[in-house]
Coordinates of C-alpha atoms in Angstrom, one line a residue:
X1 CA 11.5 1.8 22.3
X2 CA 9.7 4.8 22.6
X3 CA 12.7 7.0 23.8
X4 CA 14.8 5.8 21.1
X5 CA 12.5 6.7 18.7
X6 CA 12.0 10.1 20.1
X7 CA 15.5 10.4 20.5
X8 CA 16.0 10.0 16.4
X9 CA 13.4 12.1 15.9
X10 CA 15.2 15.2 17.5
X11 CA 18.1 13.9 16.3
X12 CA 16.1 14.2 12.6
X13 CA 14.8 17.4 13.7
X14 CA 18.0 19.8 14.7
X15 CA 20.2 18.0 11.6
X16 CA 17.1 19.8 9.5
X17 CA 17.4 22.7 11.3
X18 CA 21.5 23.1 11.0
X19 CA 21.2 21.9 7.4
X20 CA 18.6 24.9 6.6
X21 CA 20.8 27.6 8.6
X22 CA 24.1 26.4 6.5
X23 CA 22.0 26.4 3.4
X24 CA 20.3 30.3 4.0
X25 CA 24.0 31.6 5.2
X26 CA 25.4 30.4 1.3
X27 CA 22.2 31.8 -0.3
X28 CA 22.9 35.2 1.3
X29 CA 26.6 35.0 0.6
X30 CA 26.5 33.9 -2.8
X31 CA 23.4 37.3 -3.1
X32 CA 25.9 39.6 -1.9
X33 CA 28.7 38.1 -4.4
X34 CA 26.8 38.3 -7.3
X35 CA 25.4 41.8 -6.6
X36 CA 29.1 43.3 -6.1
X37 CA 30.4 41.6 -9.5
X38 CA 27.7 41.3 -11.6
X39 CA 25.4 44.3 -13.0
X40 CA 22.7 45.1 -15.2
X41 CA 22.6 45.9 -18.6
X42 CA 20.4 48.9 -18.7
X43 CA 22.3 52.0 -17.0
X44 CA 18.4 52.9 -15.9
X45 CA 18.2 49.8 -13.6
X46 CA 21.1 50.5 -12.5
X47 CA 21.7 52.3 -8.7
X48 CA 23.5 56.0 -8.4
X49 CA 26.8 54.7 -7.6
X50 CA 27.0 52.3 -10.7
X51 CA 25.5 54.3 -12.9
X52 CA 28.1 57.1 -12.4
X53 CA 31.2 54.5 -12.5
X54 CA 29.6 53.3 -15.7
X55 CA 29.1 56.6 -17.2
X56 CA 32.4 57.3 -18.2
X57 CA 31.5 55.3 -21.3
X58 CA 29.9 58.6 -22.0
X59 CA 32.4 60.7 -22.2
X60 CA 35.5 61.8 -25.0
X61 CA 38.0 64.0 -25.4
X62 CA 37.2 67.0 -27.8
X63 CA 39.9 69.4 -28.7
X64 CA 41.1 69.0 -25.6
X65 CA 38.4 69.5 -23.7
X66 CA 36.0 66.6 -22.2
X67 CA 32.8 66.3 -23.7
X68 CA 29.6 64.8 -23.0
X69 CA 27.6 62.6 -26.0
X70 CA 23.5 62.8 -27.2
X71 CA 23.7 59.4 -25.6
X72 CA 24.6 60.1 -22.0
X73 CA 22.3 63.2 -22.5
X74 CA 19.9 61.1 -23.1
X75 CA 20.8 58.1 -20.3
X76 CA 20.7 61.3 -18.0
X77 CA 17.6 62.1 -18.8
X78 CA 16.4 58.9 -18.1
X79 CA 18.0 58.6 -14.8
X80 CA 16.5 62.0 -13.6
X81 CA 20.1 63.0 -13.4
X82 CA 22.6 66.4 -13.8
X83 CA 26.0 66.5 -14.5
X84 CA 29.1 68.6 -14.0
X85 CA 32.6 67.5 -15.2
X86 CA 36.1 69.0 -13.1
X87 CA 39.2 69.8 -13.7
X88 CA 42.0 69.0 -11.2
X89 CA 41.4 72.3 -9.4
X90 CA 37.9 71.7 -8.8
X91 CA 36.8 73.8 -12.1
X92 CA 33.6 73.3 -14.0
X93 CA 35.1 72.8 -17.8
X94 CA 31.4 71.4 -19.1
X95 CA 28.0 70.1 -17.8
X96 CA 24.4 69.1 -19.1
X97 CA 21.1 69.6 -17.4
X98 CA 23.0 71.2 -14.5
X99 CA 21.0 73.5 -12.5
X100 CA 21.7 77.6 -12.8
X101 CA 22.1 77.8 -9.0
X102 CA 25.2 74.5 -9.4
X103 CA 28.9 76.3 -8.3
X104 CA 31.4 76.6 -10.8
X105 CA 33.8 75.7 -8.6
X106 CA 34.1 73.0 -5.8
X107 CA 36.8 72.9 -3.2
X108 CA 37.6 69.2 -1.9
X109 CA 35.7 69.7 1.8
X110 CA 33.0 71.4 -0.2
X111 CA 33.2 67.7 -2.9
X112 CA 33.5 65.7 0.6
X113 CA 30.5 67.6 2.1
X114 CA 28.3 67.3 -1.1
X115 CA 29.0 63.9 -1.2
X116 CA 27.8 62.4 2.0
X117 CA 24.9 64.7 2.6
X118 CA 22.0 66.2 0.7
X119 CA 21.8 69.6 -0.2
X120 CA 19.1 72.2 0.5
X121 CA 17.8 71.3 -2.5
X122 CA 17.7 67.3 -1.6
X123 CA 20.1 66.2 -4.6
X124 CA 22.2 62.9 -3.8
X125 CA 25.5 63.7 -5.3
X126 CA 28.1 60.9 -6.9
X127 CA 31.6 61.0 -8.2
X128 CA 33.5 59.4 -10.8
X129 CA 36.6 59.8 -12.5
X130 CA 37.5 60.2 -16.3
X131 CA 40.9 60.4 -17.2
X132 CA 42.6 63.2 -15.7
X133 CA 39.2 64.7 -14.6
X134 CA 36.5 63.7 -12.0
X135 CA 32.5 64.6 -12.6
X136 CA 29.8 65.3 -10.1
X137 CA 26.6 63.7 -10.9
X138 CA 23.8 64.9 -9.3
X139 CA 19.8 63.2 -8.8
X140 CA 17.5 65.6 -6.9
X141 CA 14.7 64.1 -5.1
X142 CA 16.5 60.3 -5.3
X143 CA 14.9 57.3 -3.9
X144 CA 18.2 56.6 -2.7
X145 CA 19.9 57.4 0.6
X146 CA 23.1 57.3 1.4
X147 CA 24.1 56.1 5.1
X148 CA 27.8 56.7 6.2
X149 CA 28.8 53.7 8.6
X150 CA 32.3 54.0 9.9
X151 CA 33.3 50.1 11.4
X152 CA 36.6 48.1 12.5
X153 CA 36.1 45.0 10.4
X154 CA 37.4 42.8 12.9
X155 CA 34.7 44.0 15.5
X156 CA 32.3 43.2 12.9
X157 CA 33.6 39.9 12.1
X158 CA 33.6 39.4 16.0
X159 CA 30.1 40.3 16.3
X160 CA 28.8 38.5 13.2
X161 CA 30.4 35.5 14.3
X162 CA 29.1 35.6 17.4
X163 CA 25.0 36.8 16.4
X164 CA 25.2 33.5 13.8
X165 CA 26.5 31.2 16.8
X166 CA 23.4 32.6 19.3
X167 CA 21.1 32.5 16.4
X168 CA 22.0 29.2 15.6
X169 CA 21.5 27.9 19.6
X170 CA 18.2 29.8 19.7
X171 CA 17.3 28.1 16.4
X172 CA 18.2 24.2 17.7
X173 CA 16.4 25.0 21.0
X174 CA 13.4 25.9 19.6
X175 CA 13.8 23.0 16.8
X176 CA 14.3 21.0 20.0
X177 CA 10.9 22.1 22.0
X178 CA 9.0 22.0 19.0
X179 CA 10.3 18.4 18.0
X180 CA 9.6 17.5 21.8
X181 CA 6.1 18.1 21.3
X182 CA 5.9 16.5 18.0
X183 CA 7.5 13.6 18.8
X184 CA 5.1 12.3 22.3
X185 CA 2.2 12.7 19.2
X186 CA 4.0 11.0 16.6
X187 CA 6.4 8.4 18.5
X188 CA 3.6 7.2 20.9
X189 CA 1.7 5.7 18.4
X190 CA 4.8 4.7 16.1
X191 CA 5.5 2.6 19.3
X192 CA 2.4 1.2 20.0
X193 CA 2.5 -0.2 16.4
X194 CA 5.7 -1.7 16.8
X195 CA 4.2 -3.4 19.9
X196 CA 1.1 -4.5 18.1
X197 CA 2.9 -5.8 14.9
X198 CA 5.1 -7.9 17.5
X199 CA 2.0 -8.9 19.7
X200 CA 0.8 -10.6 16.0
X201 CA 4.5 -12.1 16.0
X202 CA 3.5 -13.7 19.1
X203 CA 0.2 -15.0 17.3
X204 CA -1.5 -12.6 19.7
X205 CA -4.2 -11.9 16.9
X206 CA -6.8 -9.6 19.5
X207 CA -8.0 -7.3 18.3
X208 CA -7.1 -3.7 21.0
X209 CA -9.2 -0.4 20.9
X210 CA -7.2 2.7 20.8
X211 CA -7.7 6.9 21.0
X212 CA -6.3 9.9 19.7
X213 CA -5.2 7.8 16.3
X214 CA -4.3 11.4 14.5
X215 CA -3.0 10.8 11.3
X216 CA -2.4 7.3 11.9
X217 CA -5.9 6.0 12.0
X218 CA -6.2 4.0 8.5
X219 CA -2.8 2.2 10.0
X220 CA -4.6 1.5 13.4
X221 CA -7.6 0.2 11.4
X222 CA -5.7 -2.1 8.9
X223 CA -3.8 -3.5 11.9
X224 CA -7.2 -4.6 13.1
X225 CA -8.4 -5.6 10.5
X226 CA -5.2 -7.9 10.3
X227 CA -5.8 -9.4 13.5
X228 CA -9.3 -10.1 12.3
X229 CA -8.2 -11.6 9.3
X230 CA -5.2 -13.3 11.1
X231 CA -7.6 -14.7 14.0
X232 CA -10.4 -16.4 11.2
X233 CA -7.0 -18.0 9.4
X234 CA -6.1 -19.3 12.6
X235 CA -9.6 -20.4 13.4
X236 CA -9.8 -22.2 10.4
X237 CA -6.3 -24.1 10.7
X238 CA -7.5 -25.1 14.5
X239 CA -10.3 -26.4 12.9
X240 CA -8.6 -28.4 9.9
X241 CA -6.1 -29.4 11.9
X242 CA -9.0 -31.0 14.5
X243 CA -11.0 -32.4 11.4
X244 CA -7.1 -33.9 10.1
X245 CA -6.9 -35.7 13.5
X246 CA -10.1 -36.8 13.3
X247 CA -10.0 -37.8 9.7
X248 CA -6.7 -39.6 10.0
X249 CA -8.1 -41.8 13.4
X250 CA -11.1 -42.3 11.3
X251 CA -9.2 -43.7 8.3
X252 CA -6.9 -45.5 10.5
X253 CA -9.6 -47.2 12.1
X254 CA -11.3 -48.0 8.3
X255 CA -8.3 -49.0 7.1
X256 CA -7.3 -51.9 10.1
X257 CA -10.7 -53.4 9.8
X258 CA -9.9 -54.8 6.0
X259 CA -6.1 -55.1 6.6
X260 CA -7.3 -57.6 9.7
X261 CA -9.5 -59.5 7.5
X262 CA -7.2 -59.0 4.6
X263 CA -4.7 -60.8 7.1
X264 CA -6.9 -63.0 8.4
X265 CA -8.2 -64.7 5.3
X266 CA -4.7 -64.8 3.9
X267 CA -3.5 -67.1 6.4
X268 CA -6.9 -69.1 6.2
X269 CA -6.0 -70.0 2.6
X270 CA -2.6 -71.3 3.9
X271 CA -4.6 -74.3 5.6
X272 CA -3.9 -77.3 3.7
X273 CA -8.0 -78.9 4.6
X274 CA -10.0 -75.6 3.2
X275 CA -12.0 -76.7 0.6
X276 CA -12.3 -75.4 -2.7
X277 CA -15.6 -73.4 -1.9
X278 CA -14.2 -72.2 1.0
X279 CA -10.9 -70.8 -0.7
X280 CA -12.8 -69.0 -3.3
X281 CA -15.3 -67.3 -0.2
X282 CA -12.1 -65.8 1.5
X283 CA -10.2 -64.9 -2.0
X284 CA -13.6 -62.7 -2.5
X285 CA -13.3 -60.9 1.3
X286 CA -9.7 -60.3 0.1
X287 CA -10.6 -58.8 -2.8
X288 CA -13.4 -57.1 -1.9
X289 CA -11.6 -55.4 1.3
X290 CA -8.5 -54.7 -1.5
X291 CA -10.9 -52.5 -3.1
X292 CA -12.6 -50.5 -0.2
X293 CA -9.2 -49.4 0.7
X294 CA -7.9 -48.9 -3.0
X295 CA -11.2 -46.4 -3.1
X296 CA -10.5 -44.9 0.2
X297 CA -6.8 -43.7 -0.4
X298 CA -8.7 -42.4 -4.2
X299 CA -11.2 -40.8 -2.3
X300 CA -8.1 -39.0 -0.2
X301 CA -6.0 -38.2 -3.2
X302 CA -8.8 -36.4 -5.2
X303 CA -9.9 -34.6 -2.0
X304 CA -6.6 -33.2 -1.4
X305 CA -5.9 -32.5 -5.3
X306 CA -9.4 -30.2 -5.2
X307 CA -8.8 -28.5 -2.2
X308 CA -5.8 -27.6 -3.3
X309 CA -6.6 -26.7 -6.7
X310 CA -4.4 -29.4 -8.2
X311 CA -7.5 -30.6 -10.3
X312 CA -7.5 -30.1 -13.9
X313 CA -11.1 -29.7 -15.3
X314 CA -12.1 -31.5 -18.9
X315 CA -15.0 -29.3 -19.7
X316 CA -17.4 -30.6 -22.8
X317 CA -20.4 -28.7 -23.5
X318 CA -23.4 -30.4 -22.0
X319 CA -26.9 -30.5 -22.4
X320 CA -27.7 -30.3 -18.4
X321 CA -31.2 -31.9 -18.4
X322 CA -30.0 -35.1 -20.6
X323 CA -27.1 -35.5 -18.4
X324 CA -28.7 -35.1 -15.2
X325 CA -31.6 -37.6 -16.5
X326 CA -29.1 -39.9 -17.6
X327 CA -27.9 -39.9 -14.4
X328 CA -31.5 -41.0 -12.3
X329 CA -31.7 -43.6 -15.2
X330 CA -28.2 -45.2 -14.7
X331 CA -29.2 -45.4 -10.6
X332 CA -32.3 -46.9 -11.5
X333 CA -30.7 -49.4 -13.5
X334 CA -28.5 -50.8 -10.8
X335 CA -29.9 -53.8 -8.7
X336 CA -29.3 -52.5 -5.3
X337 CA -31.6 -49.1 -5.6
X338 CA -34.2 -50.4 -8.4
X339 CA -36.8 -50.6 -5.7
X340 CA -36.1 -47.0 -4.2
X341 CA -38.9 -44.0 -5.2
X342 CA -37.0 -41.9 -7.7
X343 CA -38.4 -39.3 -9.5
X344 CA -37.0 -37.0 -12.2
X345 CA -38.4 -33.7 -12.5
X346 CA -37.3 -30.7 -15.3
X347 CA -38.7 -27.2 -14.5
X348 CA -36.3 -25.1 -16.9
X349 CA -34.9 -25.3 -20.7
X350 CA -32.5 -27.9 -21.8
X351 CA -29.4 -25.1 -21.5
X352 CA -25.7 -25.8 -22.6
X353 CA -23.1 -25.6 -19.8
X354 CA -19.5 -26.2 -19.8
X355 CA -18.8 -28.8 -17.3
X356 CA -16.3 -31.8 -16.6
X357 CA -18.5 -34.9 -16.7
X358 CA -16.6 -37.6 -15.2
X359 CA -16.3 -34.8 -12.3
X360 CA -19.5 -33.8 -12.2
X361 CA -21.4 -37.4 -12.6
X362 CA -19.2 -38.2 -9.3
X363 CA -20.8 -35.0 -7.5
X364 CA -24.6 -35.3 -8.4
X365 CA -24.2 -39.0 -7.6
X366 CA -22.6 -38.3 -4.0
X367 CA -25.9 -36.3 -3.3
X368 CA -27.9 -39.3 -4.6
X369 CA -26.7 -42.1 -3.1
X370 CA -26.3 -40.2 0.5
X371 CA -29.8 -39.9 -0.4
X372 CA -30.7 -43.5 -0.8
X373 CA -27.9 -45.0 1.8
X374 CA -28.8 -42.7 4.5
X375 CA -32.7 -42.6 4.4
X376 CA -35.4 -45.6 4.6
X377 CA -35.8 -47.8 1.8
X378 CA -39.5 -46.5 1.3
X379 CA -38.0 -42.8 1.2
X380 CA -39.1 -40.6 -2.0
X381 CA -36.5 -39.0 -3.4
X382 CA -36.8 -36.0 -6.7
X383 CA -34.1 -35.4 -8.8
X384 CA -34.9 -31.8 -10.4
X385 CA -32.8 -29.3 -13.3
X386 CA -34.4 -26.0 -13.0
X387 CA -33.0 -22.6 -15.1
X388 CA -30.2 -22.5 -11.9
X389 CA -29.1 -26.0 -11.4
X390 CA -29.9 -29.0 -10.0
X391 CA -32.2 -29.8 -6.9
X392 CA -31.7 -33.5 -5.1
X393 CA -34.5 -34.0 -2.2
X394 CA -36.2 -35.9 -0.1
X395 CA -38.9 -36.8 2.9
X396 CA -36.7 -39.2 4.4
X397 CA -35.5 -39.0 8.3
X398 CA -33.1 -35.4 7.9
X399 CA -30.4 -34.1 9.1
X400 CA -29.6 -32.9 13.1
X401 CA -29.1 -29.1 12.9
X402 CA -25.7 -29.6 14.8
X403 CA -24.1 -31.4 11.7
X404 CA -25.3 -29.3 9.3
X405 CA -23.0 -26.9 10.0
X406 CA -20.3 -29.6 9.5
X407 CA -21.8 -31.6 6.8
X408 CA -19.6 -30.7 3.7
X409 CA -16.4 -30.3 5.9
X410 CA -13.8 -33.3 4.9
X411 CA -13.2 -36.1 7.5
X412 CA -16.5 -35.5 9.3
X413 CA -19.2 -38.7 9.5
X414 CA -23.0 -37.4 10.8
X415 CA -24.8 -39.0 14.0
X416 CA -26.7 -41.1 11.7
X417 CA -23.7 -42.5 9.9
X418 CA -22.2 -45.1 12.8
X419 CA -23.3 -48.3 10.2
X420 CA -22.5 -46.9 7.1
X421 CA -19.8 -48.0 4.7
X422 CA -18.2 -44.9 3.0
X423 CA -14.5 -42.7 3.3
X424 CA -16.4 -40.1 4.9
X425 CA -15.1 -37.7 2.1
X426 CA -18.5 -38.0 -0.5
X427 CA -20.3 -34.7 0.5
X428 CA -17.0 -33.1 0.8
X429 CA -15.3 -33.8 -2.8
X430 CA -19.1 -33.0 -4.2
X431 CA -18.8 -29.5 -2.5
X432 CA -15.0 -29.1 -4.2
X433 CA -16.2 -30.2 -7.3
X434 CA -19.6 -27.9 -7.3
X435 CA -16.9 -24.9 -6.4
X436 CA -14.6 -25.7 -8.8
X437 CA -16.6 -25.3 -11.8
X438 CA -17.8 -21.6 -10.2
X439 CA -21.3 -23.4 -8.1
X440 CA -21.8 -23.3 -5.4
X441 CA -24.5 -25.9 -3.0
X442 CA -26.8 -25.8 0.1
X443 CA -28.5 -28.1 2.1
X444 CA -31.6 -27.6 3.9
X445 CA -32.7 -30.6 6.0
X446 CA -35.4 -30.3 9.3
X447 CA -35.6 -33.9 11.1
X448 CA -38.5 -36.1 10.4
X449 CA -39.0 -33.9 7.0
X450 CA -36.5 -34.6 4.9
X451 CA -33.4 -33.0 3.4
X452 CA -32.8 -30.6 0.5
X453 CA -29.5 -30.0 -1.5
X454 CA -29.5 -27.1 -4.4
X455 CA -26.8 -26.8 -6.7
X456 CA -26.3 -23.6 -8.4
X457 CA -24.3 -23.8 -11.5

């Protein structure tokens, strides 16, 4: 993996380079086009050699004489320029700004001569061609030179041909080194991110220290932070799945021990010599069982509807302390706890909050009755609202520190809880609930002490 990838990278690397050398070759081409075909409009800007060509527009016939005009007088004297017009013998018939020490008379060597070298004076000399006459233009002190190159164009072509090919090699091999170099920093660690996003693939969520991260560090950290985030996920499914097991043995087992009775009793009432009495005993076991198990699969749906936040809420705006008093009140009414110590306390204002009751008379209840059902019948338990929620606690026997940490997860039963009828769900669908209106609870509990639960609303 890591050659192929270093492989593309050159590959990447001398395409750029060959792309950039054809590109700057037809910049340079199409510069030298333009600048043969195209000039400027100003005969100032322009160089010696166009500026002579174009200043025949300067020039007329006058009673058969050439002539030059104010303009190109002036275009002259803007240039820093002299001129001198010829006949066909080489005769000076006119001129303006011409030095006094210019001939009168130019032979073609001596035309030849002035125009490929500077005189003593070091005036740059061009020629150009009206009608039937040529003129001599002259510029003393130029800031051009003039260079005279004598070439055989197919030599040239030769050698050009072959400087771009050797330039062009030199330019890939050096693209090549340099992309060498870059590619063991850049590909090594590409690589070693492939094999890392394919180790977490594998569910290989560890999380591997690594040097020299360069410019790749915040993708070296996120890919930690991935495995991190990967590893809790699949903590927490090992978990749930363990808890599922669990849960499903446990309700397995609940759920024989009615259907056996359930069963049993039913073929008790076929007997033709029951009595009466004894009919209406086992029809009440039936029903009775019919029930537990009717609340158990309940107890299952709504678990599974609030963990996966299938539950619509019915909020009412509530006064919390009358509900919550209502609540004590309603427990303290029912024959089985009427004897139990339970005291309402209210440490905060009657405040308004938004709440589903049916939902939330389920939850406060849960932490009530675990209270009463899980605790000696002597225990004292306080039902308090304070300005943050609601407090449910106790001195009764408490809570082992090792299921503390498990207390509110669903499917788990306490060491305390072996005789104790229940789905094993309560504290579990009281958590969801609390959460689901935006609480959140706690439980404090120290054997021999008591236990605590505080729900923040």
């Amino acid at each position: 993996m890591k050659w192929k990838l270093t492989v593309q990278y050159l590959i990447s690397i001398l395409f750029i380079v060959f792309v950039v050398i054809f590109v700057n070759l037809l910049v340079l081409l199409g510069l030298l086009a333009y600048q043969q075909t195209h000039g400027n409009d100003s005969l100032s800007d322009e160089t010696g050699e166009t500026f002579t060509r174009q200043f025949s527009q300067y020039l007329s016939m006058e009673n058969g004489q050439p002539a030059i005009s104010e303009k190109g007088i002036e275009e002259l004297k803007k240039f820093g320029g002299w001129l001198q017009v010829l006949d066909q013998n080489g005769q000076v018939v006119t001129s303006a700004l011409a030095p006094d020490e210019a001939p009168s008379h130019y032979s073609p060597v001596e035309l030849v001569h002035k125009y490929k070298y500077l005189d003593e004076q070091y005036t740059t000399h061009y020629i150009g061609q009206f009608e039937d006459y040529s003129y001599l233009l002259g510029v003393q002190h130029s800031a051009e030179e003039r260079f005279v190159i004598m070439f055989n164009a197919q030599s040239v072509t030769t050698y050009v041909s072959k400087a771009i090919m050797w330039i062009t090699i030199a330019d890939l091999l050096i693209a090549m080194l340099i992309g060498l170099l870059f590619s063991s920093i850049i590909t090594k660690p590409v690589s070693y991110m492939i094999d890392r996003i394919s180790q977490l693939k594998k569910r290989n969520f560890s999380v591997q220290k690594t040097t020299r991260h360069g410019i790749f560090k915040p993708v070296f950290s996120n890919l930690n932070a991935v495995s991190e985030t990967l590893e809790a996920h699949e903590e927490e499914r090992r978990k749930l799945e363990k808890m599922r097991e669990e849960w499903i043995s446990n309700v397995s087992h609940d759920l024989k021990t009615p259907l056996a009775s359930i069963q049993g009793f039913s073929e008790l009432l076929k007997e033709p010599d029951i009595t009466e009495s004894e009919r209406a005993d086992y029809a009440e076991i039936i029903e009775q069982k019919s029930i537990y198990m009717k609340e158990l699969l309940d107890d299952f749906n709504l678990t599974m509807r609030l963990r996966n936040q299938e539950m619509p809420l019915n909020r009412e705006g509530t006064r919390l302390e009358r509900f919550v008093r209502e609540l004590v009140i309603e427990v303290l009414n029912d024959s089985k706890y009427s004897e139990h110590a339970i005291t309402f306390k209210s440490s905060g204002e009657d405040s308004m909050r938004q709440i589903d009751r049916h939902l939330m008379k389920r939850a406060i209840l849960n932490f009530i009755n675990n209270a009463i059902v899980h605790n000696d019948p002597d225990t004292e338990i306080t039902v308090s609202v304070t300005e943050t929620g609601i407090t449910i606690e106790d001195n009764g026997k408490g809570i082992a520190k090792k299921d503390i940490e498990q207390i509110f997860n669903r499917y788990y039963r306490g060491s305390n809880t072996e005789n104790i009828e229940g789905t094993g769900l309560g504290l579990a669908i009281s958590k969801d609930i609390i959460e689901a209106h935006g609480g959140s609870v706690t439980l404090t509990s120290e054997i021999g002490k008591g236990t605590k639960v505080e729900v923040l609303l």
